[in-house]
Short mmCIF file of C-alpha atoms in Angstrom, two decimals:
data_model
loop_
_atom_site.label_atom_id
_atom_site.label_comp_id
_atom_site.label_asym_id
_atom_site.label_seq_id
_atom_site.Cartn_x
_atom_site.Cartn_y
_atom_site.Cartn_z
CA MET A 1 -39.79 -12.88 -57.24
CA ALA A 2 -36.35 -13.37 -57.97
CA GLY A 3 -33.76 -12.40 -55.23
CA SER A 4 -36.65 -12.74 -52.42
CA ARG A 5 -36.13 -13.84 -49.36
CA PRO A 6 -38.43 -17.64 -48.20
CA ARG A 7 -41.33 -16.40 -45.31
CA LEU A 8 -41.20 -19.23 -42.15
CA LEU A 9 -44.43 -18.32 -39.92
CA VAL A 10 -43.83 -17.61 -36.47
CA ALA A 11 -47.64 -18.55 -34.45
CA THR A 12 -47.25 -17.12 -32.47
CA ARG A 13 -48.34 -13.28 -31.17
CA SER A 14 -45.96 -12.99 -28.31
CA VAL A 15 -43.77 -9.80 -28.98
CA HIS A 16 -41.55 -11.69 -26.49
CA LYS A 17 -40.98 -15.21 -28.10
CA LEU A 18 -40.41 -14.01 -31.18
CA ALA A 19 -37.87 -11.74 -30.45
CA GLU A 20 -36.43 -14.34 -28.85
CA LEU A 21 -36.14 -16.57 -31.88
CA ARG A 22 -35.39 -13.51 -34.02
CA GLN A 23 -31.70 -14.11 -31.88
CA LEU A 24 -31.49 -17.11 -31.63
CA LEU A 25 -32.09 -19.00 -35.15
CA SER A 26 -29.25 -18.19 -37.48
CA VAL A 27 -30.88 -18.57 -40.98
CA ASP A 28 -29.83 -15.35 -42.94
CA ARG A 29 -32.32 -16.19 -45.49
CA ALA A 30 -35.12 -16.44 -44.01
CA GLU A 31 -38.28 -13.52 -43.37
CA LEU A 32 -39.46 -14.69 -40.40
CA VAL A 33 -43.54 -13.57 -40.06
CA THR A 34 -46.48 -14.09 -37.81
CA LEU A 35 -49.48 -14.29 -37.76
CA ASP A 36 -50.85 -11.19 -36.80
CA ASP A 37 -48.60 -10.43 -40.01
CA LEU A 38 -50.58 -12.07 -42.17
CA GLY A 39 -53.71 -11.72 -40.56
CA VAL A 40 -54.83 -14.89 -39.32
CA ALA A 41 -57.87 -14.43 -37.06
CA GLY A 42 -57.95 -17.01 -34.11
CA ASP A 43 -55.94 -19.75 -32.60
CA VAL A 44 -55.35 -23.57 -31.81
CA ASP A 45 -56.63 -25.20 -28.83
CA GLU A 46 -53.65 -25.64 -27.10
CA THR A 47 -55.40 -29.57 -25.14
CA GLY A 48 -52.39 -30.89 -25.01
CA ALA A 49 -51.28 -33.23 -22.08
CA THR A 50 -47.59 -31.94 -23.09
CA PHE A 51 -45.37 -29.03 -24.22
CA GLU A 52 -44.28 -31.59 -27.59
CA SER A 53 -48.40 -31.99 -27.95
CA ASN A 54 -48.96 -28.12 -28.43
CA SER A 55 -46.21 -26.88 -30.31
CA ARG A 56 -47.32 -29.49 -33.45
CA LEU A 57 -50.62 -28.34 -32.77
CA LYS A 58 -49.83 -25.21 -33.14
CA ALA A 59 -46.94 -25.11 -35.83
CA ARG A 60 -49.93 -27.20 -37.80
CA PHE A 61 -51.98 -24.74 -37.53
CA GLY A 62 -50.18 -22.27 -38.55
CA ALA A 63 -49.58 -24.13 -42.38
CA ARG A 64 -53.00 -24.64 -42.61
CA ALA A 65 -53.96 -21.63 -42.62
CA THR A 66 -51.15 -19.65 -44.72
CA GLY A 67 -49.64 -22.19 -46.68
CA LEU A 68 -46.01 -21.07 -44.99
CA PRO A 69 -43.78 -23.49 -43.17
CA THR A 70 -44.97 -23.16 -39.58
CA LEU A 71 -41.81 -22.87 -36.58
CA ALA A 72 -44.17 -22.82 -33.72
CA ASP A 73 -42.87 -22.77 -29.64
CA ASP A 74 -44.59 -24.23 -26.94
CA SER A 75 -42.56 -23.33 -23.10
CA GLY A 76 -42.86 -23.97 -19.69
CA LEU A 77 -41.39 -24.35 -16.44
CA GLU A 78 -40.71 -27.87 -14.58
CA VAL A 79 -40.25 -28.30 -10.90
CA GLU A 80 -39.50 -31.37 -9.50
CA ALA A 81 -41.56 -30.81 -6.35
CA LEU A 82 -44.84 -30.01 -7.58
CA GLY A 83 -44.78 -33.19 -10.03
CA GLY A 84 -43.44 -32.00 -13.33
CA GLY A 85 -46.21 -28.90 -12.28
CA PRO A 86 -47.14 -26.11 -13.53
CA GLY A 87 -46.51 -27.58 -16.42
CA VAL A 88 -48.05 -26.90 -19.84
CA ARG A 89 -50.45 -25.04 -17.35
CA THR A 90 -47.23 -22.60 -17.00
CA ARG A 91 -49.27 -19.84 -17.98
CA ARG A 92 -52.06 -20.25 -16.48
CA TYR A 93 -51.34 -21.02 -12.78
CA ALA A 94 -53.08 -18.92 -11.13
CA GLY A 95 -55.39 -18.79 -12.36
CA GLU A 96 -56.59 -18.48 -16.20
CA ASN A 97 -55.85 -14.09 -16.10
CA ALA A 98 -52.51 -14.69 -13.70
CA THR A 99 -50.45 -12.55 -14.92
CA ASP A 100 -46.84 -13.73 -13.60
CA GLU A 101 -46.37 -12.06 -10.81
CA ASP A 102 -48.91 -14.00 -9.73
CA ASN A 103 -47.47 -16.56 -11.14
CA ASN A 104 -44.79 -16.54 -9.42
CA THR A 105 -46.66 -15.08 -5.89
CA LYS A 106 -48.16 -18.64 -5.68
CA LEU A 107 -45.26 -21.16 -6.55
CA LEU A 108 -42.72 -19.53 -3.62
CA VAL A 109 -45.58 -19.68 -1.69
CA GLU A 110 -46.02 -23.80 -3.12
CA LEU A 111 -42.75 -24.23 -1.85
CA ALA A 112 -42.65 -22.19 0.86
CA GLY A 113 -39.92 -23.84 3.31
CA LEU A 114 -38.16 -25.95 0.80
CA PRO A 115 -34.12 -26.54 1.47
CA PRO A 116 -32.86 -25.79 -1.90
CA GLU A 117 -31.50 -29.25 -2.95
CA ARG A 118 -35.95 -29.54 -3.09
CA ARG A 119 -36.83 -26.92 -5.00
CA ALA A 120 -35.03 -28.07 -8.54
CA ALA A 121 -36.69 -27.17 -11.79
CA ARG A 122 -36.31 -27.41 -15.37
CA TYR A 123 -37.13 -24.51 -18.29
CA VAL A 124 -38.54 -26.86 -21.13
CA CYS A 125 -39.04 -25.44 -25.05
CA VAL A 126 -40.35 -27.66 -27.77
CA LEU A 127 -39.45 -26.11 -32.08
CA ALA A 128 -42.12 -28.03 -34.47
CA LEU A 129 -41.84 -27.11 -37.82
CA ALA A 130 -44.64 -28.16 -39.30
CA LEU A 131 -44.17 -28.23 -43.27
CA PRO A 132 -47.91 -27.62 -45.68
CA ASP A 133 -46.75 -29.67 -49.04
CA GLY A 134 -45.83 -32.80 -47.75
CA GLU A 135 -47.46 -35.24 -46.60
CA GLY A 136 -46.15 -37.37 -42.45
CA PRO A 137 -46.63 -41.18 -41.99
CA ARG A 138 -50.72 -40.54 -40.52
CA GLY A 139 -51.58 -38.53 -43.29
CA GLY A 140 -51.45 -35.08 -41.50
CA LEU A 141 -48.54 -32.26 -42.13
CA PRO A 142 -45.12 -33.15 -41.04
CA VAL A 143 -43.69 -32.31 -38.46
CA ARG A 144 -40.66 -32.07 -37.49
CA VAL A 145 -39.37 -31.47 -33.57
CA VAL A 146 -36.45 -29.94 -30.91
CA ARG A 147 -35.70 -30.44 -27.24
CA GLY A 148 -34.47 -27.94 -25.17
CA THR A 149 -34.00 -27.16 -20.84
CA CYS A 150 -31.84 -24.89 -18.91
CA ARG A 151 -31.64 -26.98 -15.52
CA GLY A 152 -31.57 -24.62 -11.29
CA ARG A 153 -34.51 -24.23 -8.70
CA ILE A 154 -37.02 -21.59 -7.43
CA ALA A 155 -34.78 -19.05 -5.65
CA THR A 156 -36.84 -18.50 -1.90
CA GLU A 157 -37.89 -14.77 -3.69
CA ALA A 158 -37.89 -13.06 -6.44
CA ARG A 159 -35.21 -10.98 -7.47
CA GLY A 160 -34.89 -8.76 -10.68
CA ASN A 161 -36.94 -7.63 -13.21
CA GLY A 162 -35.19 -8.93 -16.29
CA GLY A 163 -36.52 -10.94 -19.32
CA PHE A 164 -40.22 -12.65 -18.60
CA GLY A 165 -41.85 -15.63 -17.52
CA TYR A 166 -40.79 -16.76 -14.72
CA ASP A 167 -37.23 -16.02 -15.04
CA PRO A 168 -37.73 -13.40 -11.08
CA VAL A 169 -37.18 -16.40 -8.92
CA PHE A 170 -35.51 -18.82 -11.65
CA GLU A 171 -32.10 -19.98 -10.91
CA PRO A 172 -30.03 -21.48 -13.20
CA TRP A 173 -27.58 -24.43 -12.13
CA SER A 174 -24.98 -22.43 -12.56
CA GLU A 175 -25.76 -19.59 -9.29
CA PRO A 176 -25.30 -21.17 -5.50
CA PRO A 177 -28.54 -21.17 -4.43
CA GLY A 178 -29.67 -17.98 -2.79
CA GLY A 179 -27.59 -16.38 -6.39
CA LEU A 180 -28.22 -15.12 -9.74
CA THR A 181 -31.62 -15.14 -10.98
CA LEU A 182 -32.46 -15.10 -14.87
CA GLY A 183 -34.59 -11.75 -14.30
CA LEU A 184 -31.38 -10.45 -12.98
CA TRP A 185 -29.43 -12.22 -16.43
CA THR A 186 -28.58 -9.81 -19.34
CA PRO A 187 -30.98 -10.96 -21.54
CA GLU A 188 -27.04 -11.49 -23.95
CA GLU A 189 -25.57 -13.59 -21.12
CA LYS A 190 -29.22 -15.34 -21.53
CA ASN A 191 -29.61 -16.41 -24.68
CA ARG A 192 -26.46 -18.34 -23.89
CA ILE A 193 -28.21 -20.68 -21.70
CA SER A 194 -31.68 -21.29 -22.21
CA HIS A 195 -34.21 -23.43 -22.88
CA ARG A 196 -34.97 -21.91 -26.64
CA ALA A 197 -31.23 -21.14 -27.15
CA ALA A 198 -30.96 -24.90 -26.53
CA ALA A 199 -33.97 -25.53 -28.77
CA ALA A 200 -33.29 -22.55 -31.40
CA ARG A 201 -29.59 -24.13 -31.49
CA ARG A 202 -31.30 -27.56 -32.51
CA MET A 203 -33.38 -26.29 -35.27
CA THR A 204 -31.44 -23.66 -37.18
CA PRO A 205 -30.08 -27.39 -38.92
CA ILE A 206 -32.95 -27.83 -39.96
CA LEU A 207 -34.09 -25.01 -41.27
CA ARG A 208 -31.22 -24.36 -42.76
CA GLU A 209 -30.73 -27.53 -44.87
CA LEU A 210 -34.57 -26.01 -45.68
CA GLY A 211 -33.57 -23.42 -47.68
CA PHE A 212 -33.98 -20.73 -44.88
#
C-alpha cells in the first residue's frame, strides 16, 4: 500500500529488549513488529555456543517464519574470573527457571572475597539481521552481524532496582569500585553506554541503507 511503512520483525518475546531497541535504533521509516504481533508460535532452540551463533539462529528463524527482514538480539554477561561465564547461559545461570535475583545472588557468591581488580566483567550484545530474499554463501539466508560491549566490574552487593538482568550488580568502568551500579542509573543514562546501545548504533546505518 502506498505510503505504508516497511515492517521489521524483532525476533524476541522480551518486552524489555523490544522497548530498548525501539528507543535505540534510529530508523524513521520502520514499523517494528514482534513474533507475538504476527502470531508466530514456537521458538528456535538456542543451541549456539556464542552470542553470535544464537543471534543468527533466531534471526533466520524469524525471517523464514514470516518472510520479513528479521533483527535478533543475543546478549549476556561475561565475567573474567568465571572464564567468560555465564556467557550464553546468562539468563539460566542459577537454573532453568532462575529469576534475576537468583542469578545475581549466585554471581555474588561465586565472586565472594575477590578484590575489585579481579571482578572485571562486560555486557555483550550481538544483533543479527536476516534477509529473507537473499542467499548466503552456503545457501542459507544472508545475515549481517554487529556487536556492542559495555565494560565494568561486578559489585560486592546488589544496589538499585532499575534496569533488569545483572544491572544491580554491574558497575561500569566510569564508576569507582563501590560506585553506582547500572541498577541506579536512569534509562536515559544507561542507553548512552549500554552494550545494546553500542550494537544498535552499528546496526542503524545498515537498516537505513535497506530503506528502514
